[in-house]
Backbone as JSON, one array per atom type, in Angstrom:
{
  "sequence": "MFDNASDELFSGFWPIMRRFLFAFLPLWIFLIAYSADINVIISAILAGASVSLVAIYEKKKILSENSKQNDGNKVIK",
  "N": [[-4.25, 25.23, 24.56], [-1.82, 23.35, 22.86], [-0.6, 23.41, 19.52], [-0.33, 20.63, 17.37], [1.91, 20.03, 14.79], [2.0, 17.62, 13.19], [-0.66, 16.67, 13.35], [-2.0, 17.26, 11.05], [-0.95, 15.83, 8.8], [-1.41, 13.86, 5.89], [-3.93, 14.68, 5.77], [-5.25, 14.23, 8.31], [-4.93, 11.88, 9.04], [-2.9, 10.89, 9.69], [-2.19, 10.44, 12.48], [-3.85, 7.9, 13.65], [-2.17, 6.36, 11.38], [0.25, 6.39, 12.57], [-0.02, 5.26, 15.03], [-0.46, 2.91, 14.03], [1.8, 1.84, 12.68], [3.67, 2.29, 14.54], [3.07, 0.16, 16.12], [2.85, -2.18, 14.43], [4.87, -2.38, 12.39], [7.54, -3.2, 13.67], [7.4, -5.32, 13.77], [6.15, -6.68, 11.61], [9.04, -6.4, 10.1], [10.27, -7.93, 11.84], [9.35, -10.39, 11.21], [9.67, -10.75, 8.07], [12.32, -10.53, 8.3], [12.94, -12.96, 9.77], [11.84, -14.81, 8.6], [13.5, -14.48, 6.01], [15.47, -16.33, 6.86], [17.48, -15.02, 8.33], [19.74, -14.41, 11.53], [18.21, -14.46, 14.33], [18.74, -12.47, 16.55], [19.81, -10.64, 15.01], [17.38, -9.9, 13.32], [15.84, -8.74, 15.02], [17.28, -6.51, 16.0], [16.89, -5.12, 13.74], [14.29, -4.7, 13.59], [13.47, -3.19, 15.85], [15.06, -1.06, 14.72], [13.33, 0.15, 12.74], [11.55, 1.38, 14.06], [12.36, 4.03, 14.67], [12.43, 4.63, 11.91], [9.89, 5.57, 11.4], [9.41, 7.69, 12.98], [11.47, 9.39, 11.96], [10.64, 9.63, 9.24], [7.79, 11.15, 9.78], [8.83, 13.65, 11.06], [10.59, 14.6, 8.48], [8.51, 15.23, 6.91], [6.93, 16.8, 8.08], [8.4, 19.13, 8.48], [8.61, 19.59, 5.26], [6.23, 20.12, 4.72], [5.94, 22.51, 5.89], [7.91, 24.25, 4.82], [6.35, 24.33, 2.53], [4.22, 25.8, 2.82], [5.67, 28.39, 4.01], [6.42, 29.47, 1.71], [5.11, 31.5, 0.74], [5.39, 33.64, 2.6], [7.46, 35.62, 1.99], [9.33, 37.9, 3.39], [11.08, 40.57, 4.36], [12.32, 40.2, 7.29]],
  "CA": [[-4.04, 23.79, 23.97], [-0.84, 22.86, 21.65], [-0.91, 22.64, 18.36], [0.73, 19.63, 17.1], [1.34, 20.11, 12.99], [1.94, 16.31, 12.74], [-2.16, 16.15, 13.41], [-2.71, 17.48, 9.5], [-0.36, 15.17, 7.98], [-2.15, 13.03, 5.57], [-5.54, 15.32, 5.86], [-5.84, 14.11, 9.4], [-4.79, 10.34, 8.9], [-1.68, 10.51, 10.41], [-2.16, 9.69, 14.24], [-3.75, 6.94, 13.24], [-1.14, 5.59, 10.88], [1.31, 6.57, 13.01], [0.03, 4.48, 16.02], [-0.64, 1.54, 13.65], [3.23, 1.82, 12.23], [4.57, 1.84, 15.53], [2.54, -1.5, 16.69], [3.08, -3.05, 13.34], [6.19, -2.47, 11.35], [8.59, -3.99, 13.83], [6.45, -7.17, 13.85], [6.39, -7.21, 10.0], [10.13, -6.61, 9.62], [11.17, -9.22, 12.15], [8.91, -11.77, 10.35], [10.39, -10.89, 6.86], [13.93, -10.8, 7.99], [13.39, -14.2, 10.13], [11.67, -15.97, 6.99], [14.59, -14.74, 5.14], [16.84, -16.68, 7.33], [18.35, -14.55, 9.34], [19.71, -14.67, 12.84], [17.4, -13.76, 15.64], [19.32, -11.17, 17.21], [19.87, -9.42, 13.67], [15.7, -9.65, 12.88], [15.36, -8.29, 16.19], [17.86, -5.22, 15.91], [16.13, -4.29, 12.37], [12.8, -4.35, 13.89], [13.86, -2.45, 16.7], [15.68, 0.52, 14.17], [12.2, 0.45, 11.84], [10.64, 2.63, 14.84], [12.84, 5.27, 14.2], [11.83, 5.67, 10.42], [8.65, 6.22, 11.27], [9.62, 9.35, 13.63], [12.17, 10.26, 11.09], [10.0, 10.21, 7.81], [7.44, 12.2, 10.49], [9.68, 14.7, 10.87], [10.44, 15.56, 7.29], [7.05, 15.54, 6.21], [6.15, 18.35, 8.58], [9.54, 20.24, 7.57], [8.65, 20.07, 3.93], [4.7, 20.56, 4.78], [6.0, 23.79, 6.75], [8.46, 24.9, 4.05], [5.61, 24.56, 1.24], [3.32, 27.01, 3.8], [6.05, 29.4, 4.06], [7.25, 29.78, 0.46], [4.62, 32.76, 0.28], [6.1, 34.37, 3.35], [9.34, 35.57, 1.76], [8.93, 39.04, 3.33], [12.11, 40.38, 4.84], [12.0, 41.03, 9.1]],
  "C": [[-2.65, 24.19, 22.91], [-1.59, 22.48, 20.6], [0.37, 21.63, 17.85], [0.53, 19.79, 15.51], [1.71, 18.44, 12.36], [0.23, 15.84, 12.69], [-2.57, 16.26, 12.03], [-1.94, 16.68, 8.67], [-1.33, 13.93, 7.37], [-3.57, 13.44, 5.58], [-6.21, 14.29, 6.92], [-5.7, 12.44, 9.77], [-3.79, 9.94, 9.7], [-1.31, 9.78, 11.69], [-2.5, 8.74, 14.52], [-2.97, 5.96, 12.67], [-0.3, 5.23, 11.27], [1.25, 5.23, 13.97], [-0.1, 2.67, 15.66], [0.75, 1.04, 13.1], [3.96, 1.37, 13.27], [4.66, 0.2, 16.08], [3.45, -2.51, 15.27], [4.06, -3.27, 12.57], [7.22, -3.16, 11.83], [8.05, -5.45, 13.88], [6.5, -7.36, 12.43], [8.18, -7.14, 9.43], [10.91, -7.74, 10.42], [10.52, -10.39, 11.57], [9.61, -11.74, 9.1], [11.96, -11.31, 7.29], [14.05, -12.47, 8.75], [13.16, -15.18, 9.27], [12.59, -15.78, 6.11], [15.93, -15.21, 5.61], [17.78, -16.19, 7.73], [18.46, -14.19, 10.49], [18.7, -13.83, 13.81], [17.18, -12.42, 15.98], [19.19, -9.8, 16.48], [18.59, -8.85, 13.59], [15.81, -8.45, 13.91], [15.68, -7.04, 16.03], [17.16, -4.69, 14.76], [15.02, -3.87, 12.56], [12.66, -3.34, 14.61], [14.2, -0.88, 15.84], [14.65, 0.87, 13.3], [11.43, 1.61, 12.85], [11.02, 3.52, 14.58], [12.55, 5.41, 12.9], [10.56, 6.13, 10.54], [8.44, 8.11, 11.9], [10.28, 10.15, 12.4], [11.31, 10.97, 9.61], [8.76, 10.97, 8.21], [7.98, 13.46, 10.56], [10.07, 15.5, 9.76], [9.47, 15.31, 7.01], [6.71, 16.42, 6.87], [7.19, 19.37, 8.26], [9.12, 20.63, 6.16], [7.29, 20.61, 3.79], [4.94, 22.46, 4.88], [7.05, 24.84, 5.59], [7.44, 25.16, 2.92], [4.59, 25.61, 1.96], [4.07, 28.43, 3.84], [6.79, 30.25, 2.58], [6.2, 31.16, 0.14], [4.94, 33.81, 1.17], [7.41, 35.26, 3.13], [9.41, 37.25, 2.22], [10.42, 39.21, 4.41], [11.65, 40.94, 6.48], [13.38, 41.1, 9.14]]
}
């Protein structure tokens, strides 16, 4: 079985939160941009770009968690 490091983010709540964010974050961004009288096409582009922010945040959080765990492992190899 493969070990997924993202399962341990936010005490195991991240997989549920990630699915929720992937589903609703673009909708929220689109509705906020649309209600601010931004063009529909630009609102859709902003909403689509917001999905990549979740993946980027997850990657940065995993890297920071790994660096915290590896601080004690400063053995010369």
